[in-house]
PDB file of C-alpha atoms in Angstrom:
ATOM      1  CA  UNK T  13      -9.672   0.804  55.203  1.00  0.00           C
ATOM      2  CA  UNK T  14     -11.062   1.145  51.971  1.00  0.00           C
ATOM      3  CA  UNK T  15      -8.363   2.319  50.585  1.00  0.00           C
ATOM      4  CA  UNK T  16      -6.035  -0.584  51.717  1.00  0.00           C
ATOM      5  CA  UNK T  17      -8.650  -2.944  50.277  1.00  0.00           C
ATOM      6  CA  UNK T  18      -8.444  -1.346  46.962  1.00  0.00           C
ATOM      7  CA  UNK T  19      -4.517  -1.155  46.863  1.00  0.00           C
ATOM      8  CA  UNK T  20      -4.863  -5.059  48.270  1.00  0.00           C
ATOM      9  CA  UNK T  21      -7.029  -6.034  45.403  1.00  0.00           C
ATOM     10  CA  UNK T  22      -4.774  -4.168  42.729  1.00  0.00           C
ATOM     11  CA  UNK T  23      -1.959  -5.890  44.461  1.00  0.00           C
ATOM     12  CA  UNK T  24      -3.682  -9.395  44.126  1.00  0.00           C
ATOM     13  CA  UNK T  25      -5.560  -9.392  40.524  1.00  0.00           C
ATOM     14  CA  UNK T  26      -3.290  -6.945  39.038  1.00  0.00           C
ATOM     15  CA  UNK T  27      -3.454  -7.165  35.269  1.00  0.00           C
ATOM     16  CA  UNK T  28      -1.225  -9.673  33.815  1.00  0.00           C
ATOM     17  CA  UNK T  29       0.604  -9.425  30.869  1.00  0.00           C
ATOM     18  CA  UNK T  30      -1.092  -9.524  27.250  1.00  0.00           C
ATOM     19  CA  UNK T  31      -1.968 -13.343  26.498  1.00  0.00           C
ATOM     20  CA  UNK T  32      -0.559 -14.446  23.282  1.00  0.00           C
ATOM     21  CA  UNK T  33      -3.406 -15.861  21.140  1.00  0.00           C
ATOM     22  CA  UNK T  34      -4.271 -19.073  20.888  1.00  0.00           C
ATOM     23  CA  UNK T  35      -2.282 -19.867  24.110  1.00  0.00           C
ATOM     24  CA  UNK T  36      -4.381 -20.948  27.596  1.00  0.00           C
ATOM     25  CA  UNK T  37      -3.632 -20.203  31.356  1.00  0.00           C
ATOM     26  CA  UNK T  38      -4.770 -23.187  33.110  1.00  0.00           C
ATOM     27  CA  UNK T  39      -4.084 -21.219  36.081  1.00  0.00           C
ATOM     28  CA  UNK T  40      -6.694 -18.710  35.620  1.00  0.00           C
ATOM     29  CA  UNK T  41      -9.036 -21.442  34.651  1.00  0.00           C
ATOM     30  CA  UNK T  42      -8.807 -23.425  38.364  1.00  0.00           C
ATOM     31  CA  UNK T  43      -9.142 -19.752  40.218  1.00  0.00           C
ATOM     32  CA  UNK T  44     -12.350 -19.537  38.305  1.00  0.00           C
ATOM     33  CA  UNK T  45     -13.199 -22.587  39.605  1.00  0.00           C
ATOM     34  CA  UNK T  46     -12.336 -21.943  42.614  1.00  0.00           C
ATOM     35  CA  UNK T  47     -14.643 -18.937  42.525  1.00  0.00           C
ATOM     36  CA  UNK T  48     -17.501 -20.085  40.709  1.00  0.00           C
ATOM     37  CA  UNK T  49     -17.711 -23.059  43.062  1.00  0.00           C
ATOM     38  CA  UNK T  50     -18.275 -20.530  45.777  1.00  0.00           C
ATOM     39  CA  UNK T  51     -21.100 -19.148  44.175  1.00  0.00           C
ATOM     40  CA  UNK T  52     -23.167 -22.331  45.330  1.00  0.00           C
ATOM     41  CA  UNK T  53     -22.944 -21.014  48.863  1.00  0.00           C
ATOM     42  CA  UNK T  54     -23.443 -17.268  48.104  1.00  0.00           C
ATOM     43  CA  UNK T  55     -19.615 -16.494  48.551  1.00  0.00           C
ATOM     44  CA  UNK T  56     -19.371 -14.483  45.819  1.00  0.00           C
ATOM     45  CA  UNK T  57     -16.235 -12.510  44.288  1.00  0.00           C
ATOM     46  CA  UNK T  58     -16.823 -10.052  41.796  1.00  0.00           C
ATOM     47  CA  UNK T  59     -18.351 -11.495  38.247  1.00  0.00           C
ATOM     48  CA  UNK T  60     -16.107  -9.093  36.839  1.00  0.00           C
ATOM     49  CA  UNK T  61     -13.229 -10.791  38.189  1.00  0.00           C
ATOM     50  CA  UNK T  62     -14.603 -14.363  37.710  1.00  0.00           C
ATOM     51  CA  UNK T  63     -15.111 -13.377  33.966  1.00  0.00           C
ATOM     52  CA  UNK T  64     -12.089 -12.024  33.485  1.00  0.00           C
ATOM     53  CA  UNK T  65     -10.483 -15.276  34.986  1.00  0.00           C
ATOM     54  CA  UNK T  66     -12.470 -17.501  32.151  1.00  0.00           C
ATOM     55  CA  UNK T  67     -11.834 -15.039  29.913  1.00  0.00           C
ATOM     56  CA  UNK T  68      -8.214 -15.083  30.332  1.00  0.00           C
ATOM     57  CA  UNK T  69      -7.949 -18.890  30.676  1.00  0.00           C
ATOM     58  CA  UNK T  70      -8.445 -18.558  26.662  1.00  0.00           C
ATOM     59  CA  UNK T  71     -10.285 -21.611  26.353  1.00  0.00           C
ATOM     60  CA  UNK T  72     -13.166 -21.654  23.849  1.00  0.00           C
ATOM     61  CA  UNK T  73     -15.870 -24.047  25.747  1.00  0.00           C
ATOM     62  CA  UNK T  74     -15.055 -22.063  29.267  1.00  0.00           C
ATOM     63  CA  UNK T  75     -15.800 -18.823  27.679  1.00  0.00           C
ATOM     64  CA  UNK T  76     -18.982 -20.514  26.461  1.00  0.00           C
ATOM     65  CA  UNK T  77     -20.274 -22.209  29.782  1.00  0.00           C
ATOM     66  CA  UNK T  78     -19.470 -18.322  30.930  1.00  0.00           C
ATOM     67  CA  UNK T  79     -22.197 -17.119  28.530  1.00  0.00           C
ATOM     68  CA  UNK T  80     -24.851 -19.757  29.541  1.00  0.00           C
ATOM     69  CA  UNK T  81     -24.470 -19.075  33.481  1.00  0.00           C
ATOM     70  CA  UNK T  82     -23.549 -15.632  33.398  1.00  0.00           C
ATOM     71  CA  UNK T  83     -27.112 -14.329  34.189  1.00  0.00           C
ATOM     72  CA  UNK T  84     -27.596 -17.416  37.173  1.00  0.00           C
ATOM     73  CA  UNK T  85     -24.203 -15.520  38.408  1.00  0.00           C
ATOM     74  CA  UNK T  86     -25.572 -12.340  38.681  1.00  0.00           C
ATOM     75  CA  UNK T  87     -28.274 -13.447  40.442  1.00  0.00           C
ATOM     76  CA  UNK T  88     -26.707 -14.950  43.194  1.00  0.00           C
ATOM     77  CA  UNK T  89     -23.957 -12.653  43.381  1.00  0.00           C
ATOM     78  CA  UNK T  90     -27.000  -9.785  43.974  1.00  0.00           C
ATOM     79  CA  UNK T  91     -28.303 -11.348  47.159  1.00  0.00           C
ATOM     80  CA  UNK T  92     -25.200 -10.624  49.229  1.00  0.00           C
ATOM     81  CA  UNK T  93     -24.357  -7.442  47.438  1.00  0.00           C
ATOM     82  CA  UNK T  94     -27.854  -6.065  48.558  1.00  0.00           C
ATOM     83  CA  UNK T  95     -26.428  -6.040  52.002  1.00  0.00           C
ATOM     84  CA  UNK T  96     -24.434  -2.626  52.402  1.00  0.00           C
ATOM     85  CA  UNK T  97     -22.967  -3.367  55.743  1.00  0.00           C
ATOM     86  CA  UNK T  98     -21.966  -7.325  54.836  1.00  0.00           C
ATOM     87  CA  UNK T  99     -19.910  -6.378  51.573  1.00  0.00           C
ATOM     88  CA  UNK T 100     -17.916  -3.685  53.589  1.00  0.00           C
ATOM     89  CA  UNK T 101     -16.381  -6.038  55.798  1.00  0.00           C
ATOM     90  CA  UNK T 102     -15.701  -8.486  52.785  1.00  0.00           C
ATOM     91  CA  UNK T 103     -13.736  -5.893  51.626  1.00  0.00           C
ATOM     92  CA  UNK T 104     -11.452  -4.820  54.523  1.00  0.00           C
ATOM     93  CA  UNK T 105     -11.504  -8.294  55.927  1.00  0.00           C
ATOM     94  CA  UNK T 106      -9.132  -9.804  53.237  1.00  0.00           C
ATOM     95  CA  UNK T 107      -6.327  -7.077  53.441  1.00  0.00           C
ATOM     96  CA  UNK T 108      -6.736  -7.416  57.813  1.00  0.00           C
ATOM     97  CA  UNK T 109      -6.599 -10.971  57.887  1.00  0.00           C
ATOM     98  CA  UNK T 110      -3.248 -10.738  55.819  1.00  0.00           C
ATOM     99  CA  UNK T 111      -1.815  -7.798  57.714  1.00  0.00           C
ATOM    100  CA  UNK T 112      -2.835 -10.118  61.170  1.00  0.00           C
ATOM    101  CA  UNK T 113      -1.114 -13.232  59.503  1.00  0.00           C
ATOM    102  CA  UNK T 114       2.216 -10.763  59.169  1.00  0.00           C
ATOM    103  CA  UNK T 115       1.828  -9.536  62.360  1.00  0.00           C
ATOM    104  CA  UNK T 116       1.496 -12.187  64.467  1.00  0.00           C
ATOM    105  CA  UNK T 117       4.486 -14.340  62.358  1.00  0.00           C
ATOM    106  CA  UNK T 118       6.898 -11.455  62.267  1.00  0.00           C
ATOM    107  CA  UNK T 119       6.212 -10.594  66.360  1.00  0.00           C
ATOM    108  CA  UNK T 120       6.484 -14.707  66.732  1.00  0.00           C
ATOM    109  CA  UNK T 121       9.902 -14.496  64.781  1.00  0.00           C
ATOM    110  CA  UNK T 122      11.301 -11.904  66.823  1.00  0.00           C
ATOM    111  CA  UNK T 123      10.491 -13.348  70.461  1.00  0.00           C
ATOM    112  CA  UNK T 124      11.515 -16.958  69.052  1.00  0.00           C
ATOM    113  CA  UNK T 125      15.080 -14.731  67.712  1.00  0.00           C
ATOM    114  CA  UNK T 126      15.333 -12.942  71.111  1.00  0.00           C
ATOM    115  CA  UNK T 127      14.822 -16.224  73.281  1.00  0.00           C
ATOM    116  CA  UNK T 128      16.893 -17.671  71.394  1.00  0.00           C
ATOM    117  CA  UNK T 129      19.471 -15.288  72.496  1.00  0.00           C
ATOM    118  CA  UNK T 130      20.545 -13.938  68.705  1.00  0.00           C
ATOM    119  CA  UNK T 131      22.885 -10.846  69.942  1.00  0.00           C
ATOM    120  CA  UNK T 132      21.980  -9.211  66.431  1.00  0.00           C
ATOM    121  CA  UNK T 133      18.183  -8.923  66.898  1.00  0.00           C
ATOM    122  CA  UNK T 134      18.779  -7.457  70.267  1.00  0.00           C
ATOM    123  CA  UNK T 135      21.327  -5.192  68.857  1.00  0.00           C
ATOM    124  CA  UNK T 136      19.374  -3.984  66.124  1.00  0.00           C
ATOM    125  CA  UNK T 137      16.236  -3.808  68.769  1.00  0.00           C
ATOM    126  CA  UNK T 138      18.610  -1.680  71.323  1.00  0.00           C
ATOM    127  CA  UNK T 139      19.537   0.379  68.491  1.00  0.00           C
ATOM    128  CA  UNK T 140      16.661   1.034  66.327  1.00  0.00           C
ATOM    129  CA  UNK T 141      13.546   0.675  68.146  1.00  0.00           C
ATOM    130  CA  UNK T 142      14.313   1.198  71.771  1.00  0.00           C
ATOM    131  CA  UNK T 143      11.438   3.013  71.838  1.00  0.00           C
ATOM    132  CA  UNK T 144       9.355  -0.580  71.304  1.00  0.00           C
ATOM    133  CA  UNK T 145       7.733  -2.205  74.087  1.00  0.00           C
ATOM    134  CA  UNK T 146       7.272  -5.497  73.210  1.00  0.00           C
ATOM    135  CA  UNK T 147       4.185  -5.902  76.100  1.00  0.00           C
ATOM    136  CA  UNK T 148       1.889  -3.996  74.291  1.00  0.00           C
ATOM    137  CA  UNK T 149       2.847  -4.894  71.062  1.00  0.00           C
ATOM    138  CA  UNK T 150       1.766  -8.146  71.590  1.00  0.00           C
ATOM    139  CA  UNK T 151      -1.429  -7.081  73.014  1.00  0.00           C
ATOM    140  CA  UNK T 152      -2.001  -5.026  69.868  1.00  0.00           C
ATOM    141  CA  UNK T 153      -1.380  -7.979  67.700  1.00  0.00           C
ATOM    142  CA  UNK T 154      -3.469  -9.966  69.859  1.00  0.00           C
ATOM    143  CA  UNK T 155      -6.618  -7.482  69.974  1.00  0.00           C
ATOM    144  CA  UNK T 156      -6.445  -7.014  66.519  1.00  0.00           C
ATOM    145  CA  UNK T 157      -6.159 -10.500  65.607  1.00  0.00           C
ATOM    146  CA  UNK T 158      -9.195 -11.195  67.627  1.00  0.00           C
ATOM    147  CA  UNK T 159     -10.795  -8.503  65.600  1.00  0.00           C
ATOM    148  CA  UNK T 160     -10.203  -9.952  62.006  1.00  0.00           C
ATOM    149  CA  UNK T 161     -11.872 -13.203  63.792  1.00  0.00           C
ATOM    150  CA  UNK T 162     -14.250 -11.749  64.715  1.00  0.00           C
ATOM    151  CA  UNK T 163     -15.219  -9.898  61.417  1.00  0.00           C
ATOM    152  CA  UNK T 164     -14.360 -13.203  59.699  1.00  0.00           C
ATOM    153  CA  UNK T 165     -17.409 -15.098  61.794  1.00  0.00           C
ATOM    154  CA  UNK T 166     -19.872 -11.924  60.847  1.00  0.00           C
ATOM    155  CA  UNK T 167     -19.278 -12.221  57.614  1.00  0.00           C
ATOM    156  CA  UNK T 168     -19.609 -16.184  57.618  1.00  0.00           C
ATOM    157  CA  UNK T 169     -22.357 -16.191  59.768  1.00  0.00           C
ATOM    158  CA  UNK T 170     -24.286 -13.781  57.595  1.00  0.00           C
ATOM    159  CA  UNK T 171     -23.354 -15.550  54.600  1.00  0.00           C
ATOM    160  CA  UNK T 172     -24.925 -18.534  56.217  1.00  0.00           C
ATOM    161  CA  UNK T 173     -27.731 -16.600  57.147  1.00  0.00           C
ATOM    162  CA  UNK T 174     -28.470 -16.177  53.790  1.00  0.00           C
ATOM    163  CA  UNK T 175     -28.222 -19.562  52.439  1.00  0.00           C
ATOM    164  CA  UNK T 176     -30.870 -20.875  55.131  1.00  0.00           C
ATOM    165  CA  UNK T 177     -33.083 -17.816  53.553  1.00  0.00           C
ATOM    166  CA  UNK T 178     -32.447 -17.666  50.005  1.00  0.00           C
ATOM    167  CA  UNK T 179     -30.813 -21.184  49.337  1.00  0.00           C
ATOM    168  CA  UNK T 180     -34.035 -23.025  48.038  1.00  0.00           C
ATOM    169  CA  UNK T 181     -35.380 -19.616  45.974  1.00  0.00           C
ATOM    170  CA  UNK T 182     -32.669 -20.025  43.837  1.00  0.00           C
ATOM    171  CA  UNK T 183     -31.927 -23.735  43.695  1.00  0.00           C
ATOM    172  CA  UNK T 184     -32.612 -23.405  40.067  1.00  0.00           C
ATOM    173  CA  UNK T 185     -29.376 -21.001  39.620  1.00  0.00           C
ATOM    174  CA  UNK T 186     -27.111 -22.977  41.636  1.00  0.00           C
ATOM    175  CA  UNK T 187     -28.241 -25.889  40.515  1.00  0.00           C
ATOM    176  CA  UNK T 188     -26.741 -24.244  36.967  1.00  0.00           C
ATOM    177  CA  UNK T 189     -23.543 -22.961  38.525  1.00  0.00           C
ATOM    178  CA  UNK T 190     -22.782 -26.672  40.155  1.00  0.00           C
ATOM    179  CA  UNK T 191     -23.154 -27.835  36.426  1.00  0.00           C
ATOM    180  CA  UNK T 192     -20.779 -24.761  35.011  1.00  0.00           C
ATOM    181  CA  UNK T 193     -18.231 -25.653  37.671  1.00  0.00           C
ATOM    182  CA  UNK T 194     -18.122 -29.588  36.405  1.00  0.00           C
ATOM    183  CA  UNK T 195     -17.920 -28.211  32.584  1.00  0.00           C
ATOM    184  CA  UNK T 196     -15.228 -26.277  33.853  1.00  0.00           C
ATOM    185  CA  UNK T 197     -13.582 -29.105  35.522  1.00  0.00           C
ATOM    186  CA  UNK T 198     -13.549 -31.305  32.527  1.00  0.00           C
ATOM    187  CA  UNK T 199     -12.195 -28.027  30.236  1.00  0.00           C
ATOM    188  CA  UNK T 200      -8.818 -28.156  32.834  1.00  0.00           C
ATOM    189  CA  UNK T 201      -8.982 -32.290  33.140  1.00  0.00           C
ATOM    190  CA  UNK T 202      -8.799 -32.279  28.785  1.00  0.00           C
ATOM    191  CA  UNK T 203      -6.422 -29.289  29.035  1.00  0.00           C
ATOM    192  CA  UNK T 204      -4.033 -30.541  31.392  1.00  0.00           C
ATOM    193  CA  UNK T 205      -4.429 -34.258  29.557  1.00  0.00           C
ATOM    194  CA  UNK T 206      -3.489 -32.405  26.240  1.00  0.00           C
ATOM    195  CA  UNK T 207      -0.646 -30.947  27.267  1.00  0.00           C
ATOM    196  CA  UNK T 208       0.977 -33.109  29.786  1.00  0.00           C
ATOM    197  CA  UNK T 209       0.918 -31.215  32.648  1.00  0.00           C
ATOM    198  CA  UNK T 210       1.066 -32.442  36.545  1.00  0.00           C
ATOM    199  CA  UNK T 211      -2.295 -32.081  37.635  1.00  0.00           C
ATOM    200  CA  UNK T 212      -1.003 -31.636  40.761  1.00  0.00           C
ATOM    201  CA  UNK T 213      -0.110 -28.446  40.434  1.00  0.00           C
ATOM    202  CA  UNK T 214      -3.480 -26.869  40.510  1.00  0.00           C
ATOM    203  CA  UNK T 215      -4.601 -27.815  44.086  1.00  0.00           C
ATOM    204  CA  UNK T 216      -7.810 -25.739  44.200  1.00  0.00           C
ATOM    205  CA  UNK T 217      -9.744 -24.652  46.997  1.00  0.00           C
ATOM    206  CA  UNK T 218     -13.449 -25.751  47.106  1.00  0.00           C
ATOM    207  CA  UNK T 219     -16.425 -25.885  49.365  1.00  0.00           C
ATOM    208  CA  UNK T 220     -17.630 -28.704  47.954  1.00  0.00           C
ATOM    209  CA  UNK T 221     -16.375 -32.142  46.626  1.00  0.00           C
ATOM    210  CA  UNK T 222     -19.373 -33.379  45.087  1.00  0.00           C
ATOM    211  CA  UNK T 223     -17.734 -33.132  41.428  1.00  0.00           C
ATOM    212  CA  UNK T 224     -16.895 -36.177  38.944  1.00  0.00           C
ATOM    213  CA  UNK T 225     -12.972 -36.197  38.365  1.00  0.00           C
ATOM    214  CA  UNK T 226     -11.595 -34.683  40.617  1.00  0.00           C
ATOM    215  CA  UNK T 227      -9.261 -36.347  43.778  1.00  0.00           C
ATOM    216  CA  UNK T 228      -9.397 -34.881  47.544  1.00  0.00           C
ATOM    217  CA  UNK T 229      -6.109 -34.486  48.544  1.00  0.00           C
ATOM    218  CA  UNK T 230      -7.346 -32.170  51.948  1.00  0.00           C
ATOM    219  CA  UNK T 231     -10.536 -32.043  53.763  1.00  0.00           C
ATOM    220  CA  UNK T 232     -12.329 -29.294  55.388  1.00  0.00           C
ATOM    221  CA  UNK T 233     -10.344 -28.680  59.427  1.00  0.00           C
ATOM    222  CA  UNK T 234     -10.862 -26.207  62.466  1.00  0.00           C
ATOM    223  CA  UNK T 235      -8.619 -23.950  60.586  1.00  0.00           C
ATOM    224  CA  UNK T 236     -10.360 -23.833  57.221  1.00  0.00           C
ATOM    225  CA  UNK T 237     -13.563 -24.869  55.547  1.00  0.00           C
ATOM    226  CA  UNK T 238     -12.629 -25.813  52.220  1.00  0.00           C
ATOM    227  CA  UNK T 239     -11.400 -29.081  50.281  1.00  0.00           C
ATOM    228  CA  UNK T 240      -8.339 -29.118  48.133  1.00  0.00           C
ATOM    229  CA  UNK T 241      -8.920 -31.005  45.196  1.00  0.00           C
ATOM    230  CA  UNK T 242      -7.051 -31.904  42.095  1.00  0.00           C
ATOM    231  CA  UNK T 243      -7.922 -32.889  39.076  1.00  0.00           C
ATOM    232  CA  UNK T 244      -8.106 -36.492  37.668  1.00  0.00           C
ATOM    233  CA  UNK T 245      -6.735 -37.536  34.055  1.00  0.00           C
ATOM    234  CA  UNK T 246      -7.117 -40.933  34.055  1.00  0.00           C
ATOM    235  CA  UNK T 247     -10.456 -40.934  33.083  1.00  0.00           C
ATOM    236  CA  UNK T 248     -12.139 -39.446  29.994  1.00  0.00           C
ATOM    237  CA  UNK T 249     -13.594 -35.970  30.455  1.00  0.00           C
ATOM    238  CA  UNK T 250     -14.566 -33.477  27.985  1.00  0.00           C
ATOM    239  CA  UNK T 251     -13.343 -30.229  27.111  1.00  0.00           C
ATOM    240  CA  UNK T 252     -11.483 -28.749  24.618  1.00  0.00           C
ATOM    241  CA  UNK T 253     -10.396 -25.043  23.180  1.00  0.00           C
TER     242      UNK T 253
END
């Protein structure tokens, strides 16, 4: 399973091509803030990836906010890390709950094809996997997909667990990341303003909303806990390369 994580990961930061210089990827910019929002609650992605992000973003005042929270980062980012058995499952648990996703919408796809009555799909069923019992296929899908819910509430639960615990020790350092996040903010606001792009285009996923310039555009639901937000333009933010 580690393996699959690590070919996951490869498959979901791999390297991008050589940024020409002077030019900025406001993409990379809203995953870091994405990221860096997260550190607030102790969800925390690798700094090495959340630098790289900034880093790649190639604007000037990001990479600078970088260097003034980079040792509140590695703070936070230590307390889960210190817990062997939590950042296993945070690694297997993003390449299962994709594989489950698959699962369970290409099994839904066939029965919806096969009830249907789509002569093809039975054809190529008949024909190619007679050997396929569709009974216990579905109760694979649906053990395992209890399975990657069940790791999903560990590893939330845990994480939560650690917020009640550690959450007012360092108030001080996420107290500095919630300010990082809002300089970050106003670097894509400026950006975006500067070059006159759609803002909404970078919908990014938050746990919190309690940011100036930004709009809600999807709340927190049983499926998911995060906002979607996108930035605002109207009003004046700073920023800059």
């Amino acid at each position: 399973m580690e393996c699959l994580s690590r070919v996951w990961r490869r498959l979901r930061y791999r390297r991008r091509r050589p940024r020409p210089p002077g030019k900025v990827n406001l993409e990379e910019l809203a995953r870091a803030i994405s990221w860096l929002d997260e550190y607030r609650k102790f969800r925390c992605v690798d700094p090495a990836l959340l630098e790289k992000a900034i880093d790649d973003s190639g604007v000037r005042k990001a990479k600078d906010v970088w260097k003034k929270i980079k040792t509140d980062v590695s703070k936070v980012a230590f307390v889960p890390m210190a817990d062997k058995s939590l950042i296993k499952w945070m690694k297997v648990l993003p390449p299962m709950k994709h594989f489950a996703y698959l699962s369970v919408a290409a099994l839904a796809a066939v029965l919806v094809a096969i009830h249907a009555g789509f002569k093809f799909v039975r054809d190529i069923l008949l024909s190619y996997f007679w050997w396929l019992n569709l009974g216990v296929l579905l109760i694979i899908v649906i053990v395992f997909a209890n399975v990657v819910l069940y790791a999903d509430y560990y590893v939330r639960s845990r994480i939560r667990s650690m917020y009640k615990v550690y959450g007012s020790r360092y108030k001080r350092a996420r107290a500095r990341i919630k300010w990082a996040v809002q300089e970050l903010i106003n670097c894509l606001r400026e950006q975006i303003k500067r070059r006159g792009v759609d803002p909404e285009e970078f919908k990014i996923r938050m746990l919190h909303a309690d940011y100036k310039g930004i709009k809600v555009v999807k709340k927190p639901g049983y499926v998911s806990e995060y906002y979607r937000v996108v930035p605002l333009v109207e009003e004046d933010g700073g920023g800059g390369e």
